[in-house]
Amino acid sequence: MALWDGRFSGDTDALVARFSESISFDRRLYRQDIQGSTAHVRMLARCGIIPPADADAIVAELARLQQDIEGGKVEFEERLEDIHMNLESRLIERLGDSGARVHTARSRNDQVGTDVRLYLREEIDAIRRLLQALQASLVGLADAHRDVILPGFTHLQHAQPVLLAHHLLAYVEMLARDDERLVDARRRVNRLPLGAGALAGTTLPIDRHSVAAELGFEETLRNSMDAVSDRDFMVELLAALSLIMTHLSRLSEDLILWSSQEFAFIELDDAFCTGSSLMPQKKNPDIAELTRGKTGRVYGALVTLLTVMKGLPLGYNRDLQEDKEPVFDAIDTVKAALAVYAPMIAGARVNGARMAAAAADPALMATDLAEQLVRLGVPFRDAHRQVGRFVAYCRDRGIGLDEADLAAMRTCIPQATEDCLTLFDARRSVMARDSYGGTAPRRVAEQLDFWRARLERHE
Amino acid sequence: MALWDGRFSGDTDALVARFSESISFDRRLYRQDIQGSTAHVRMLARCGIIPPADADAIVAELARLQQDIEGGKVEFEERLEDIHMNLESRLIERLGDSGARVHTARSRNDQVGTDVRLYLREEIDAIRRLLQALQASLVGLADAHRDVILPGFTHLQHAQPVLLAHHLLAYVEMLARDDERLVDARRRVNRLPLGAGALAGTTLPIDRHSVAAELGFEETLRNSMDAVSDRDFMVELLAALSLIMTHLSRLSEDLILWSSQEFAFIELDDAFCTGSSLMPQKKNPDIAELTRGKTGRVYGALVTLLTVMKGLPLGYNRDLQEDKEPVFDAIDTVKAALAVYAPMIAGARVNGARMAAAAADPALMATDLAEQLVRLGVPFRDAHRQVGRFVAYCRDRGIGLDEADLAAMRTCIPQATEDCLTLFDARRSVMARDSYGGTAPRRVAEQLDFWRARLERHE
Amino acid sequence: MALWDGRFSGDTDALVARFSESISFDRRLYRQDIQGSTAHVRMLARCGIIPPADADAIVAELARLQQDIEGGKVEFEERLEDIHMNLESRLIERLGDSGARVHTARSRNDQVGTDVRLYLREEIDAIRRLLQALQASLVGLADAHRDVILPGFTHLQHAQPVLLAHHLLAYVEMLARDDERLVDARRRVNRLPLGAGALAGTTLPIDRHSVAAELGFEETLRNSMDAVSDRDFMVELLAALSLIMTHLSRLSEDLILWSSQEFAFIELDDAFCTGSSLMPQKKNPDIAELTRGKTGRVYGALVTLLTVMKGLPLGYNRDLQEDKEPVFDAIDTVKAALAVYAPMIAGARVNGARMAAAAADPALMATDLAEQLVRLGVPFRDAHRQVGRFVAYCRDRGIGLDEADLAAMRTCIPQATEDCLTLFDARRSVMARDSYGGTAPRRVAEQLDFWRARLERHE
Amino acid sequence: MALWDGRFSGDTDALVARFSESISFDRRLYRQDIQGSTAHVRMLARCGIIPPADADAIVAELARLQQDIEGGKVEFEERLEDIHMNLESRLIERLGDSGARVHTARSRNDQVGTDVRLYLREEIDAIRRLLQALQASLVGLADAHRDVILPGFTHLQHAQPVLLAHHLLAYVEMLARDDERLVDARRRVNRLPLGAGALAGTTLPIDRHSVAAELGFEETLRNSMDAVSDRDFMVELLAALSLIMTHLSRLSEDLILWSSQEFAFIELDDAFCTGSSLMPQKKNPDIAELTRGKTGRVYGALVTLLTVMKGLPLGYNRDLQEDKEPVFDAIDTVKAALAVYAPMIAGARVNGARMAAAAADPALMATDLAEQLVRLGVPFRDAHRQVGRFVAYCRDRGIGLDEADLAAMRTCIPQATEDCLTLFDARRSVMARDSYGGTAPRRVAEQLDFWRARLERHE
């Protein structure tokens, strides 16, 4: 007889322990756990719930414990499940009765929420600094090549000439919105769950607001059941991180294209590429490729947590333990990508001549001609049609738009004037796009000034 | 010979047109397209780019066109691809030369961005109103059953008694954060791309800020390349909508559980259920189930747009046309779910007796006993251990915690006092959880007042 | 007083009906519903459960009903919820008592499962034909350009020369696996749920196997509870469709790159591009871009259904109604993309000269030199190092690898022979990669023959 | 001056190395890498590409290296990037010139593909065994409670009585389809890429088919460019694993519901729960909750890899390095969940009395009555309506369906007979659902026999 007669081996306990432990990943929160416990026991003493001497002993021992952990002297144990029990059990071991008071008026449900929020608050700040460093790199590269013109692309086809600085500043804008979103998300992270207990609050006379103040939380969560079971601040952060990766994946695509033999618009520094001793032309933009690829894992982390949360009834459910790994991994990924991107951009070499050559095709100035006709009173749709006819005329004759004379132009565009013949110059075209937000050097210089000032403020 | 000899039929054109059209879904933006064009031509006239008379004619005709559309007199045509060309071509048809001036100094790239942002701004406001209506329903139901106690659940196991109002207000908190996120997202929606042209701005002397002012945009986008190619405000909105659905899926789960024969905590109104004439006990909570299911399509919409954006090089790419359907579908889904949820909650019948009976088990008050011992000076971990022993003692004897006398209790809990015997009452337990955010009636009443005041302000 | 006093309007019923109806999308299943009902009533008569005359009347009327629907004479009604009730109610209207027998021994739960499976079976077959047509186009294009060489890319950098036909056949392989997966998925689709009833089977003496046989199902599902609540065959199909889109997105990327001014490797036919009458050089590869973008919506559909299914308890849940829209949309998307792709590939113009020029760089033959040294007995790692040194040597002197003489080569590669000087030719290199699966013309010709034969078999 | 002046620190190299290394996770493939290299060098010797003595030395040293790794004697180095370079460099260190021959006629691109496929083949087999063990547990539990009846649920409402064994066998069916999918996926995994080189094959006279035979691959991949850049077999596997988790999440939901105080249908063994020494009634079904939660990470892994693949041009791209971590994590998760589930199911205690009581409500037999009327010749829709009327009649009078006499029944159901009064018994009802796939004991027994036989065959 068979598999189902229940000879399940004695290693079930080990399997279950392994399946349900979290110390392998929540150990990362040791510092926040200590920080939260320190504020908690101080409050307990202030409120007369535990003796001041015990609080002092706990606070001092927690500080020592942190030193020991950072000195590599503490081995966390899987059998103690998580970081909370690992730290509490050591405290009791060292302090006896005093240590046994640390877990008064709290549960692991509100404790882990507090730890995670403290952690995310720091990480958000760190990511913001990295975002700003990358913005600074982009502004620096833009600034150093203020005169470089390249084709602006739509549909990956040459469209109109633009300044390289204008192109790069588009990414600075994206990252600025990412930064805004982090600031917004941080407000919802920075609210205190501690004191919510397992789900319903506590019967002891605690003072949550003072804990919030000590730990720098802007608000104290108003509903204990919500406080212990909600993870929407983590989903929101994952969504914001996903957008950062979206933006980096787009920048990566540009860099990969520009590094190809066909484009040859830029050269990334060797430090950010792998070469091949065999194939000299091969200098692979690995960092850009890996970043583009890592976009997937951050999207995946977002889907993971959304899936975890879907359809959970109210109150803490153990499913929520699955919140941390995707968030930690996404944070690590985004930080690492930003950290390598900033110096990579700073060290990129621009091939301005290749860019300029690609932007020189007079056909890229066809829109300039149509807009000139508008200035002469031609309704835009008609101007558009006439220029189209002129373009076809030139193509049929195998000449560039800049090679037709006025008479020829007038066969297609009756109102054409001498001025119209002077438009087919990329630099002139760029200078003319002087509308707010446009690519004209004056406009781009304004933007460069704006960003330099803003980024310096942040330092 | 075979498939590859190229007998591809003459219906290729039709296939391609069908594949690439967007009028079947962007027709929804007709009003915003008219609104944007109206502001645009007014500006063009103000800036001397087109004659004032032409602008007036266009503005008047756009108003008539809107009436005609709303009167069902306009047939949109697939061959004209999208809403922009459908409207422009009608304008030219009706106005000739004047109409031919409407598309001056803009492209469809900045035009569609403007339309979508106007549209989303309205929809965000509409969703916020629906969120608040659902909050009001929840507050109303909570208010009407201030005294009802049910078991608070963790791990879907009875944990501690809580007020039904407290449980319901947890959802009010979640929805409040959803509302905050919509407000934040709206700031990034409410920025004007118009005037960015195809990607580089225009050579004509437009005034984008005045258009922004007329259309109520808070900012004018600073970089034309970013303005036409970014969709992060849509991803951000989809993430916020996904969280709304997450919250509704959790509420749905609670309602489905509570409607089961086993729980029987509530009864939803017949209008929100399907019955079965065969099986009288069958009253299916279809709306809750469908809402839980529809969570999937909003998550799916988020993944769709993130995938679309991944790795796109800068500048407009036609992939971006795939932005609208997921966003429209997610908006429709969230609005519909909120719209049915508000009256469903308002009409739910609460079976307070069943809830109370489930909460009456004295074992749910074990934590109260441990916290009482803390008050008597016992370190919490010890208190916890002693109460555990007492619980086992009672279980072994087949009695409830409230059936042991003081002597019996003292065999496990040496410091137990008479007071300890009085703790096994759900109402007393609820009243005692008086910490900020806790379930005590006083705390919950404060919260009810807070929410009523805030929701009335919104009306 | 306020929102919560319950003035929920009388249009709740309309809201609820709209929220829960499915006729707007399951009408698509009318033919399968009729097909299933026809087989079902024939069986009921055979088993003596309903009178043969009634069965005959129903079968005849169902055929008429199908004609009426296809003739546009039937208006489906939202109030009748779904396609099943719309058809049954019409049958009863027309046939009275006989019609009232059609729903004997079945429920909508097993009925809709049957309809969907019949539908998917057909669609899988249709998608397979489209896949094969695209394979045929690729084989045709490959065949027509057997001699064209282009650089094989890794990291979007030139790596080694390959035949264009070899590159194109890589996509034929991917699509072949897609086809295999559809065949596998079809086996799990092609199983009959009908007769499972609401969830537990029926007390009437039905014969499910004969229905399965009549409808062409390969198996009859063995467990009634599983039969009505499982949707894994739909998830599996969505995963297979996602992979088809993955492959098309990669092919799209290649086409978009190759259509850029920088690559200029191919020109897509005008029918599959949008031009711009303004900018003659602009011929946007819209179909490829849209296909790459539409990848997102198929991935999104997969996530939608996975999310719907997560955590549902056993038995039919109304959430399952959310299965159809994502699946229908994904099928429509994949079919449309394949249908436009086949003629687009067939009509693509190859710029063999540009490709050849890009592949001519002697540096691409560095691996050939290293492998030649292996033939001369040099261990590969040493050969690799020596060739690397030689490459640097040439680079430092600004010469191509083919411009060094034997003496020069020997300064880096002691064992170099005259033969080594002849390797720097792309065609020779391609011919030499003659391993199974390699890019040598002989190998590629074998593959072309293989695919032509296999695709002809399918016709 | 500011952030952008390029003071990027000297630790860039470390950042880049950390960002791009894979040894931290691909070390898991050491055994497969050795296995692949062993077969490869044997082939090289057979084909006369390297000296037999060198091949022998390499093979022997690889075996020693494996022992050393397994003995914990090898420290992998991040600076050597990946498992391939870590092993090759050790080989060269130990063997000199012979070792330098191991990488002949292959690249890391085809090597890693081979390693991963060997690895996945093993893991698929391991997962299949675990699936079968869980099926065996379910069959065992079903078998041990053949007589237990519980309500079958639809919409989480009582619908019709079913056998517990029938309910459990529904999961056995789901897992059987999972197993089928793994078998199908394995066919596409089990194809050899080795010999594809970097992308184009090799100029050396290798024999790929013999390597395939030695390593047990069923096929040799036909196109070298496809062979090195495709990952669809990994996506397919992730989709299959996602469905396994979908099924486990559903089973988890059932177990969590059944473990609640309200249902109390089962009791999971203490080993798979966490209790609380405070709250005796609390026995949290943690393993089921965690499994439901872990569904998210497997879905997330699928989204990760799909995102990575979207839009990659042909040929190896470094993005592909991001394939392994999601696949490894998903495999580990699925294996761990299956491994704890099998003994958890085997050890579950069934509360048959609670189940029976819930199933005893005569209203659950209303369908039986309607089908009885069909037997008496009443058209089903009429029968359905009459029974509905009877149900309302009883409800209005506050009696059970089994408490009305024949006269009372006939006021609603004119054709009712004495037999109709005997139907309101759950066991009779279950016995009557004797259609193929139905819940009748005879049918379920057949299924139990079928599964026991099949599972024993697998042992």
Short mmCIF file of C-alpha atoms in Angstrom, two decimals, chain D residues 170-346:
data_model
loop_
_atom_site.label_atom_id
_atom_site.label_comp_id
_atom_site.label_asym_id
_atom_site.label_seq_id
_atom_site.Cartn_x
_atom_site.Cartn_y
_atom_site.Cartn_z
CA ALA D 170 -11.95 17.87 -7.41
CA TYR D 171 -8.52 19.01 -6.22
CA VAL D 172 -6.97 15.75 -7.34
CA GLU D 173 -8.28 16.54 -10.83
CA MET D 174 -6.75 20.02 -10.77
CA LEU D 175 -3.39 18.67 -9.71
CA ALA D 176 -3.61 16.02 -12.43
CA ARG D 177 -3.90 18.76 -15.04
CA ASP D 178 -0.96 20.51 -13.42
CA ASP D 179 0.97 17.31 -13.84
CA GLU D 180 -0.04 17.06 -17.50
CA ARG D 181 1.16 20.60 -18.06
CA LEU D 182 4.52 19.81 -16.48
CA VAL D 183 4.90 16.84 -18.78
CA ASP D 184 4.14 19.06 -21.76
CA ALA D 185 6.49 21.81 -20.60
CA ARG D 186 9.23 19.26 -20.00
CA ARG D 187 9.21 18.29 -23.68
CA ARG D 188 10.09 21.86 -24.58
CA VAL D 189 12.67 22.07 -21.81
CA ASN D 190 14.34 18.87 -22.91
CA ARG D 191 16.01 20.19 -26.07
CA LEU D 192 19.70 20.86 -26.39
CA PRO D 193 21.07 24.33 -27.16
CA LEU D 194 24.74 23.39 -26.69
CA GLY D 195 26.74 23.89 -29.84
CA ALA D 196 24.83 27.01 -30.84
CA GLY D 197 27.88 29.03 -29.80
CA ALA D 198 27.44 32.72 -29.15
CA LEU D 199 24.62 32.81 -31.70
CA ALA D 200 25.66 31.37 -35.05
CA GLY D 201 27.09 27.91 -34.45
CA THR D 202 30.75 27.03 -34.71
CA THR D 203 33.29 26.39 -37.47
CA LEU D 204 34.59 23.34 -35.62
CA PRO D 205 33.27 19.87 -36.56
CA ILE D 206 31.20 19.18 -33.48
CA ASP D 207 28.50 16.53 -33.11
CA ARG D 208 25.60 18.02 -31.18
CA HIS D 209 23.33 15.01 -31.52
CA SER D 210 25.71 12.78 -29.60
CA VAL D 211 25.84 15.31 -26.77
CA ALA D 212 22.07 15.41 -26.74
CA ALA D 213 21.96 11.63 -26.52
CA GLU D 214 24.50 11.47 -23.72
CA LEU D 215 22.68 14.11 -21.69
CA GLY D 216 19.26 12.61 -22.35
CA PHE D 217 17.86 15.46 -24.42
CA GLU D 218 15.04 14.41 -26.72
CA GLU D 219 15.88 16.93 -29.40
CA THR D 220 18.69 19.16 -30.58
CA LEU D 221 17.57 22.74 -31.16
CA ARG D 222 17.47 23.45 -34.87
CA ASN D 223 18.40 27.14 -34.98
CA SER D 224 21.39 28.55 -33.15
CA MET D 225 20.03 32.12 -32.84
CA ASP D 226 16.81 30.84 -31.36
CA ALA D 227 18.70 28.42 -29.14
CA VAL D 228 20.62 31.12 -27.28
CA SER D 229 17.96 33.80 -26.97
CA ASP D 230 14.74 32.03 -26.24
CA ARG D 231 13.36 31.63 -22.78
CA ASP D 232 9.80 30.61 -23.56
CA PHE D 233 10.25 27.23 -21.89
CA MET D 234 10.87 29.13 -18.65
CA VAL D 235 7.80 31.30 -19.06
CA GLU D 236 5.75 28.22 -19.82
CA LEU D 237 7.02 26.55 -16.68
CA LEU D 238 6.23 29.66 -14.61
CA ALA D 239 2.69 29.64 -16.00
CA ALA D 240 2.30 25.99 -15.03
CA LEU D 241 3.67 26.72 -11.56
CA SER D 242 1.29 29.67 -11.25
CA LEU D 243 -1.60 27.33 -11.88
CA ILE D 244 -0.36 24.92 -9.24
CA MET D 245 -0.34 27.83 -6.80
CA THR D 246 -3.80 28.90 -7.99
CA HIS D 247 -5.06 25.46 -7.10
CA LEU D 248 -3.27 25.44 -3.74
CA SER D 249 -4.65 28.90 -3.00
CA ARG D 250 -8.17 27.58 -3.56
CA LEU D 251 -7.56 24.55 -1.38
CA SER D 252 -6.04 26.88 1.23
CA GLU D 253 -9.14 29.04 1.15
CA ASP D 254 -11.31 25.98 1.77
CA LEU D 255 -9.10 24.86 4.65
CA ILE D 256 -9.04 28.32 6.22
CA LEU D 257 -12.82 28.59 5.98
CA TRP D 258 -13.32 25.08 7.30
CA SER D 259 -10.99 25.78 10.23
CA SER D 260 -12.92 28.85 11.35
CA GLN D 261 -15.11 28.71 14.44
CA GLU D 262 -18.12 29.35 12.22
CA PHE D 263 -17.52 26.36 9.93
CA ALA D 264 -15.56 24.04 12.23
CA PHE D 265 -15.58 21.38 9.51
CA ILE D 266 -11.98 20.30 10.02
CA GLU D 267 -9.11 20.58 12.41
CA LEU D 268 -5.59 20.80 11.08
CA ASP D 269 -2.85 19.11 13.01
CA ASP D 270 -1.01 21.31 15.49
CA ALA D 271 2.19 20.85 13.56
CA PHE D 272 0.78 22.97 10.73
CA CYS D 273 -0.71 25.72 12.84
CA THR D 274 0.46 28.25 15.27
CA GLY D 275 -1.50 28.33 18.44
CA SER D 276 -1.51 31.00 21.04
CA SER D 277 -0.93 30.10 24.65
CA LEU D 278 -3.20 33.03 25.46
CA MET D 279 -6.18 32.20 23.34
CA PRO D 280 -6.99 28.51 23.39
CA GLN D 281 -9.55 28.76 20.63
CA LYS D 282 -6.84 30.22 18.43
CA LYS D 283 -5.21 27.73 16.20
CA ASN D 284 -4.15 29.62 13.16
CA PRO D 285 -3.98 27.77 9.85
CA ASP D 286 -0.68 29.47 9.04
CA ILE D 287 0.53 27.04 6.42
CA ALA D 288 -2.66 27.47 4.42
CA GLU D 289 -2.47 31.24 4.76
CA LEU D 290 1.18 31.40 3.80
CA THR D 291 0.53 29.20 0.79
CA ARG D 292 -2.33 31.43 -0.31
CA GLY D 293 0.00 34.40 0.10
CA LYS D 294 2.89 32.76 -1.71
CA THR D 295 0.66 32.45 -4.75
CA GLY D 296 1.50 36.11 -5.24
CA ARG D 297 5.22 35.54 -5.57
CA VAL D 298 4.80 32.88 -8.22
CA TYR D 299 2.43 35.10 -10.23
CA GLY D 300 4.98 37.88 -9.74
CA ALA D 301 7.77 35.68 -11.08
CA LEU D 302 5.71 35.01 -14.21
CA VAL D 303 5.12 38.72 -14.75
CA THR D 304 8.81 39.37 -14.16
CA LEU D 305 9.99 37.08 -16.91
CA LEU D 306 7.29 38.10 -19.38
CA THR D 307 8.31 41.72 -18.82
CA VAL D 308 11.98 40.89 -19.32
CA MET D 309 11.26 39.22 -22.65
CA LYS D 310 8.92 41.86 -24.05
CA GLY D 311 10.42 43.69 -26.99
CA LEU D 312 13.94 42.24 -26.88
CA PRO D 313 15.58 42.18 -30.30
CA LEU D 314 16.94 38.87 -31.49
CA GLY D 315 20.21 37.51 -30.19
CA TYR D 316 21.41 37.24 -26.65
CA ASN D 317 20.76 40.38 -24.57
CA ARG D 318 22.08 40.75 -21.06
CA ASP D 319 18.51 41.28 -19.83
CA LEU D 320 18.21 37.51 -20.07
CA GLN D 321 20.35 37.13 -16.98
CA GLU D 322 17.24 38.17 -15.09
CA ASP D 323 15.58 34.88 -16.00
CA LYS D 324 16.97 32.70 -13.26
CA GLU D 325 16.03 34.27 -9.95
CA PRO D 326 12.27 34.36 -10.57
CA VAL D 327 12.32 30.78 -11.86
CA PHE D 328 14.41 29.50 -8.95
CA ASP D 329 12.21 31.30 -6.44
CA ALA D 330 9.02 29.98 -8.01
CA ILE D 331 10.35 26.42 -8.03
CA ASP D 332 11.45 26.64 -4.40
CA THR D 333 8.08 28.09 -3.42
CA VAL D 334 6.02 25.46 -5.20
CA LYS D 335 8.14 22.60 -3.90
CA ALA D 336 7.98 23.87 -0.33
CA ALA D 337 4.22 24.39 -0.49
CA LEU D 338 3.58 20.94 -1.92
CA ALA D 339 5.94 19.38 0.59
CA VAL D 340 4.09 20.81 3.60
CA TYR D 341 0.67 20.32 2.08
CA ALA D 342 0.89 16.58 1.62
CA PRO D 343 1.38 15.74 5.31
CA MET D 344 -0.97 18.54 6.38
CA ILE D 345 -3.81 17.02 4.36
CA ALA D 346 -2.93 13.54 5.53
#
